[in-house]
Short mmCIF file of C-alpha atoms in Angstrom, two decimals:
data_model
loop_
_atom_site.label_atom_id
_atom_site.label_comp_id
_atom_site.label_asym_id
_atom_site.label_seq_id
_atom_site.Cartn_x
_atom_site.Cartn_y
_atom_site.Cartn_z
CA ALA A 1 -0.14 0.04 0.10
CA THR A 2 3.08 2.51 0.75
CA ASN A 3 4.97 1.93 -2.35
CA PHE A 4 1.43 2.51 -4.49
CA ALA A 5 0.95 5.54 -2.30
CA ARG A 6 4.44 6.70 -3.28
CA ARG A 7 3.72 5.72 -6.70
CA SER A 8 0.27 7.47 -7.00
CA LEU A 9 1.94 10.47 -5.61
CA THR A 10 4.81 10.14 -7.92
CA GLY A 11 2.61 10.01 -10.75
CA VAL A 12 0.33 12.81 -9.85
CA VAL A 13 3.54 15.49 -9.70
CA GLY A 14 4.38 13.73 -13.19
CA LEU A 15 1.16 14.52 -14.54
CA ALA A 16 1.01 18.07 -13.27
CA THR A 17 4.70 18.55 -14.38
CA ALA A 18 3.78 17.19 -18.03
CA GLY A 19 0.36 18.71 -18.89
CA ALA A 20 1.90 21.49 -20.90
CA ALA A 21 3.98 19.00 -23.01
CA VAL A 22 1.14 15.87 -23.23
CA HIS A 23 -2.27 17.90 -23.73
CA HIS A 24 -1.88 17.49 -27.25
CA LEU A 25 -1.67 13.82 -27.14
CA THR A 26 -4.27 11.47 -29.23
CA SER A 27 -6.95 9.71 -26.80
CA GLU A 28 -4.97 6.68 -26.54
CA ASN A 29 -1.75 8.03 -26.02
CA ARG A 30 -2.94 9.83 -23.49
CA LYS A 31 -4.50 6.52 -22.05
CA VAL A 32 -0.66 4.92 -22.13
CA PHE A 33 1.03 8.14 -20.48
CA ALA A 34 -1.75 7.49 -17.93
CA GLN A 35 -1.42 4.08 -17.22
CA SER A 36 2.55 4.34 -16.89
CA GLN A 37 1.07 5.87 -13.61
CA PHE A 38 -1.85 4.62 -12.71
CA PRO A 39 -2.24 1.16 -13.90
CA THR A 40 -6.02 0.67 -12.68
CA ALA A 41 -6.61 3.91 -15.56
CA ALA A 42 -7.06 0.67 -17.97
CA SER A 43 -10.69 0.06 -16.77
CA ALA A 44 -11.76 3.85 -16.43
CA SER A 45 -13.71 6.52 -19.19
CA GLU A 46 -10.78 9.00 -20.04
CA SER A 47 -12.95 11.84 -17.98
CA SER A 48 -12.01 10.17 -14.75
CA TRP A 49 -8.45 9.99 -14.91
CA TRP A 50 -6.99 12.70 -17.45
CA PRO A 51 -6.61 15.81 -15.38
CA PHE A 52 -6.37 18.22 -18.47
CA SER A 53 -9.74 18.03 -19.67
CA LYS A 54 -11.78 21.05 -20.20
CA LYS A 55 -13.19 23.03 -18.04
CA GLU A 56 -16.54 21.89 -16.37
CA ARG A 57 -19.69 23.38 -17.69
CA THR A 58 -21.17 26.45 -16.47
CA ILE A 59 -24.78 25.14 -15.14
CA MET A 60 -26.65 28.12 -13.61
CA ILE A 61 -30.20 28.97 -12.59
CA LEU A 62 -31.91 31.98 -12.71
CA PHE A 63 -34.56 33.14 -10.20
CA GLY A 64 -36.46 35.88 -9.75
CA PRO A 65 -40.35 36.69 -9.44
CA PRO A 66 -42.51 38.74 -11.91
CA GLY A 67 -41.25 41.96 -12.21
CA ALA A 68 -37.61 41.55 -10.88
CA GLY A 69 -35.82 42.53 -13.83
CA LYS A 70 -34.66 38.65 -15.41
CA GLY A 71 -35.79 40.03 -18.89
CA THR A 72 -33.09 42.86 -18.05
CA HIS A 73 -30.45 40.86 -17.15
CA ALA A 74 -30.16 37.61 -18.30
CA PRO A 75 -29.37 38.99 -21.91
CA ASN A 76 -26.29 40.37 -20.08
CA ILE A 77 -25.68 37.19 -18.26
CA VAL A 78 -25.65 34.86 -21.33
CA GLU A 79 -23.28 37.55 -23.34
CA ARG A 80 -20.97 37.60 -20.19
CA CYS A 81 -21.01 33.57 -19.54
CA GLY A 82 -21.50 32.93 -23.55
CA THR A 83 -23.72 29.94 -22.55
CA PRO A 84 -27.53 29.83 -23.72
CA GLN A 85 -30.73 30.70 -21.22
CA LEU A 86 -33.03 28.13 -21.82
CA SER A 87 -36.82 28.40 -20.71
CA THR A 88 -38.72 25.24 -20.28
CA GLY A 89 -41.69 27.08 -22.22
CA ASP A 90 -39.63 27.87 -25.69
CA MET A 91 -38.09 24.24 -25.00
CA LEU A 92 -41.31 22.62 -24.81
CA ARG A 93 -42.98 24.41 -27.76
CA ALA A 94 -39.74 23.52 -29.66
CA ALA A 95 -39.45 19.63 -28.93
CA VAL A 96 -43.28 19.54 -30.12
CA ALA A 97 -42.51 21.76 -33.39
CA ALA A 98 -39.71 19.07 -33.94
CA GLY A 99 -41.63 16.03 -33.16
CA THR A 100 -38.84 14.39 -30.68
CA GLU A 101 -39.95 11.57 -28.82
CA VAL A 102 -40.16 14.05 -25.66
CA GLY A 103 -41.88 16.51 -27.83
CA LYS A 104 -44.60 13.97 -28.92
CA LYS A 105 -45.11 12.70 -25.19
CA ALA A 106 -45.52 16.33 -24.33
CA LYS A 107 -48.13 16.99 -27.25
CA ASP A 108 -49.96 13.94 -26.11
CA LEU A 109 -50.39 15.26 -22.54
CA MET A 110 -51.51 18.47 -23.59
CA ALA A 111 -53.84 16.97 -26.10
CA ALA A 112 -55.26 15.21 -23.37
CA GLY A 113 -55.66 18.32 -21.45
CA ALA A 114 -52.88 17.14 -18.65
CA LEU A 115 -49.92 19.03 -17.10
CA VAL A 116 -46.54 17.92 -18.91
CA THR A 117 -44.78 15.66 -16.29
CA ASP A 118 -41.56 16.66 -14.43
CA ASP A 119 -39.86 13.44 -16.32
CA VAL A 120 -40.92 14.98 -19.72
CA VAL A 121 -39.62 18.28 -18.85
CA ILE A 122 -36.36 16.66 -17.45
CA GLY A 123 -36.16 14.53 -20.46
CA ILE A 124 -36.46 17.93 -22.83
CA ILE A 125 -33.82 19.49 -20.90
CA ARG A 126 -31.24 16.48 -21.60
CA ASP A 127 -31.78 16.61 -25.00
CA GLU A 128 -31.13 20.21 -25.31
CA ILE A 129 -27.94 20.78 -23.10
CA LYS A 130 -26.67 17.95 -25.54
CA LYS A 131 -26.50 20.97 -27.99
CA PRO A 132 -23.21 22.38 -29.11
CA ASP A 133 -24.37 26.00 -27.90
CA CYS A 134 -24.55 24.13 -24.49
CA SER A 135 -20.90 22.62 -24.57
CA LYS A 136 -19.98 25.63 -22.18
CA GLY A 137 -22.92 25.55 -20.15
CA PHE A 138 -26.32 26.70 -19.91
CA ILE A 139 -28.86 28.64 -17.75
CA LEU A 140 -32.02 27.69 -16.94
CA ASP A 141 -34.99 30.23 -16.31
CA GLY A 142 -37.41 29.19 -14.18
CA PHE A 143 -36.83 25.83 -13.48
CA PRO A 144 -36.52 24.24 -11.16
CA ARG A 145 -39.67 25.18 -9.33
CA THR A 146 -39.90 22.37 -6.85
CA VAL A 147 -37.33 20.43 -4.81
CA GLY A 148 -38.72 17.38 -6.68
CA GLN A 149 -37.87 18.95 -9.79
CA ALA A 150 -34.45 19.89 -8.40
CA LYS A 151 -33.61 16.69 -7.26
CA ALA A 152 -34.52 15.53 -10.98
CA LEU A 153 -32.28 17.95 -12.17
CA ASP A 154 -29.45 16.59 -9.78
CA GLU A 155 -29.88 13.15 -10.91
CA MET A 156 -30.36 13.60 -14.60
CA LEU A 157 -26.88 16.02 -14.51
CA GLY A 158 -24.83 12.90 -13.27
CA ASN A 159 -21.24 13.39 -12.66
CA GLU A 160 -22.34 17.52 -13.24
CA LYS A 161 -23.85 19.91 -11.10
CA VAL A 162 -25.67 23.14 -10.59
CA ASN A 163 -22.93 25.47 -9.81
CA CYS A 164 -24.39 28.49 -9.27
CA VAL A 165 -27.62 30.10 -8.37
CA ILE A 166 -28.55 33.79 -8.77
CA ALA A 167 -31.78 34.71 -7.21
CA LEU A 168 -32.95 38.44 -7.85
CA GLN A 169 -34.81 39.44 -4.61
CA VAL A 170 -37.55 42.17 -4.57
CA PRO A 171 -39.70 43.07 -1.82
CA ASP A 172 -43.37 42.29 -2.64
CA GLU A 173 -44.46 45.72 -2.36
CA VAL A 174 -42.24 47.07 -4.71
CA LEU A 175 -43.12 44.76 -7.25
CA GLU A 176 -46.87 45.65 -6.69
CA GLU A 177 -45.68 49.06 -7.94
CA ARG A 178 -43.85 47.97 -10.86
CA ILE A 179 -46.44 45.21 -12.39
CA CYS A 180 -49.88 47.32 -11.56
CA GLY A 181 -48.34 50.14 -13.09
CA ARG A 182 -47.52 48.53 -16.35
CA TRP A 183 -49.59 49.45 -19.24
CA ILE A 184 -49.32 48.14 -22.92
CA HIS A 185 -50.22 48.87 -26.52
CA LYS A 186 -51.17 45.40 -27.49
CA GLU A 187 -50.76 45.64 -31.30
CA SER A 188 -47.20 47.06 -31.13
CA GLY A 189 -45.80 45.43 -27.61
CA ARG A 190 -44.93 48.85 -26.49
CA SER A 191 -44.91 49.52 -22.78
CA TYR A 192 -45.52 52.49 -20.72
CA HIS A 193 -45.73 53.01 -17.04
CA ALA A 194 -48.40 55.11 -15.03
CA THR A 195 -45.82 56.10 -12.31
CA PHE A 196 -42.24 55.73 -13.37
CA LYS A 197 -41.01 58.64 -14.87
CA GLY A 198 -39.59 58.14 -18.48
CA LEU A 199 -41.77 55.64 -19.24
CA GLN A 200 -45.14 57.53 -18.81
CA PRO A 201 -47.45 58.24 -21.80
CA LYS A 202 -47.51 62.04 -23.27
CA SER A 203 -51.22 61.46 -22.80
CA LEU A 204 -51.30 60.80 -19.40
CA PRO A 205 -51.58 64.25 -17.30
CA ALA A 206 -49.19 65.09 -14.39
CA GLY A 207 -50.59 63.72 -11.20
CA ALA A 208 -53.68 62.44 -13.03
CA LYS A 209 -54.76 58.87 -12.08
CA PRO A 210 -54.12 56.30 -14.83
CA THR A 211 -57.72 55.38 -16.66
CA LYS A 212 -58.22 54.05 -20.09
CA ASP A 213 -58.96 57.54 -21.31
CA ASN A 214 -55.76 59.08 -20.78
CA MET A 215 -53.29 56.19 -21.18
CA LYS A 216 -52.84 56.44 -24.90
CA ASP A 217 -49.90 55.19 -27.22
CA ASP A 218 -47.57 58.13 -27.77
CA ALA A 219 -47.38 56.90 -31.52
CA THR A 220 -50.95 55.84 -32.55
CA GLY A 221 -53.06 57.48 -30.15
CA GLN A 222 -54.72 54.31 -29.67
CA PRO A 223 -55.74 53.40 -25.89
CA LEU A 224 -53.26 51.38 -23.70
CA MET A 225 -54.17 48.14 -21.81
CA GLN A 226 -53.29 46.45 -18.63
CA ARG A 227 -52.66 42.52 -18.87
CA PRO A 228 -55.33 40.59 -16.58
CA ASP A 229 -52.64 39.27 -14.30
CA ASP A 230 -50.92 42.57 -13.70
CA THR A 231 -53.65 43.29 -10.76
CA ALA A 232 -52.95 43.74 -7.09
CA ASP A 233 -54.88 40.45 -6.27
CA ALA A 234 -53.40 38.68 -9.08
CA LEU A 235 -49.91 39.66 -8.14
CA LYS A 236 -50.76 38.27 -4.79
CA LYS A 237 -51.53 35.05 -5.61
CA ARG A 238 -48.60 34.68 -7.84
CA MET A 239 -46.37 35.57 -5.06
CA ALA A 240 -47.41 33.46 -2.33
CA SER A 241 -47.06 30.80 -5.06
CA TYR A 242 -43.67 31.77 -6.14
CA HIS A 243 -42.44 32.40 -2.35
CA GLY A 244 -43.84 28.77 -1.75
CA GLU A 245 -41.92 27.35 -4.17
CA THR A 246 -38.82 28.92 -4.78
CA THR A 247 -37.77 29.14 -0.85
CA PRO A 248 -37.36 25.30 -0.69
CA VAL A 249 -35.26 25.08 -3.82
CA LEU A 250 -33.41 27.93 -2.81
CA ASN A 251 -32.42 26.00 0.49
CA HIS A 252 -31.94 22.88 -1.48
CA TYR A 253 -29.20 24.54 -3.53
CA GLY A 254 -27.37 26.45 -0.09
CA GLY A 255 -23.72 27.67 -0.78
CA ILE A 256 -23.88 28.08 -4.39
CA VAL A 257 -27.25 30.30 -3.92
CA HIS A 258 -26.56 34.24 -4.42
CA ILE A 259 -29.30 36.56 -3.47
CA VAL A 260 -29.00 39.62 -5.56
CA LYS A 261 -30.88 42.52 -4.13
CA ALA A 262 -33.12 43.56 -7.18
CA ASP A 263 -35.22 46.71 -6.37
CA GLN A 264 -31.99 49.37 -6.83
CA ALA A 265 -31.20 50.94 -9.95
CA THR A 266 -30.70 48.70 -13.04
CA SER A 267 -26.60 49.44 -13.16
CA ALA A 268 -26.52 48.69 -9.28
CA VAL A 269 -28.33 45.47 -10.00
CA TRP A 270 -25.97 44.43 -12.67
CA ALA A 271 -22.82 45.36 -10.67
CA GLU A 272 -23.79 42.75 -7.69
CA ILE A 273 -24.81 40.15 -10.77
CA ALA A 274 -21.39 40.94 -12.04
CA ALA A 275 -19.70 40.16 -8.83
CA VAL A 276 -20.95 37.31 -8.34
CA LEU A 277 -20.18 35.73 -11.96
CA ALA A 278 -16.69 37.11 -11.27
CA LYS A 279 -16.57 35.43 -8.12
CA VAL A 280 -17.68 31.69 -10.04
CA GLY A 281 -15.12 32.49 -12.63
CA LYS A 282 -17.47 34.47 -15.39
#
């Protein structure tokens, strides 16, 4: 045992110092080289014994309640990390359109009026993360929503693991002001806000309460509208559901969770996010 330990230690040192010189070897030559130091490598996969493999993928989860600013900051995170943002809704629609095996299962469930099961969603994610654009990693948006889904994701990842969770945190009362003040122009998608300076329509008199009569699109003069779920009552239900689902998931991931105070100026929020990304090597 002592001789084996010495030989192993020597092998580790040899591998470390020789790394720069041998990283270009073929897979078979790397195996021969490693076996000269670690005889037990013969039956192992290369990823388990070759120390100069590519860096592990960045697997990130982005959390945030409606109105927290995910839509604002996610593109910057994608650009910074060089990894795609994966939305389960978008992936589900793409899988159904492509007619993949899991896409067909999802289509059958939806046609029957049933909810898409967790195993189908996990299957869709499994297929998606095999694609070339996920070679450096990926960012999951809005999944997992429950501890059960988190455990299923962990199991599916196998030897990989989620290595960063960013949670945008905003007090509920701030979210209410943000969301309940939103008005949109249905035809164009242009967005306005009843109280935020710079986002108010020209038709709204100073100090006036927003109504359908004084909230109009700047370009067309057409009436603006509020989404049905952009009301105080609807928001309270959404937030109760969000907190009930998300808090246990954040507890599940523990030490890799980074809370970002998202009720600040956009630049300040991004500064916090950038600091987190730098901390995890991005």
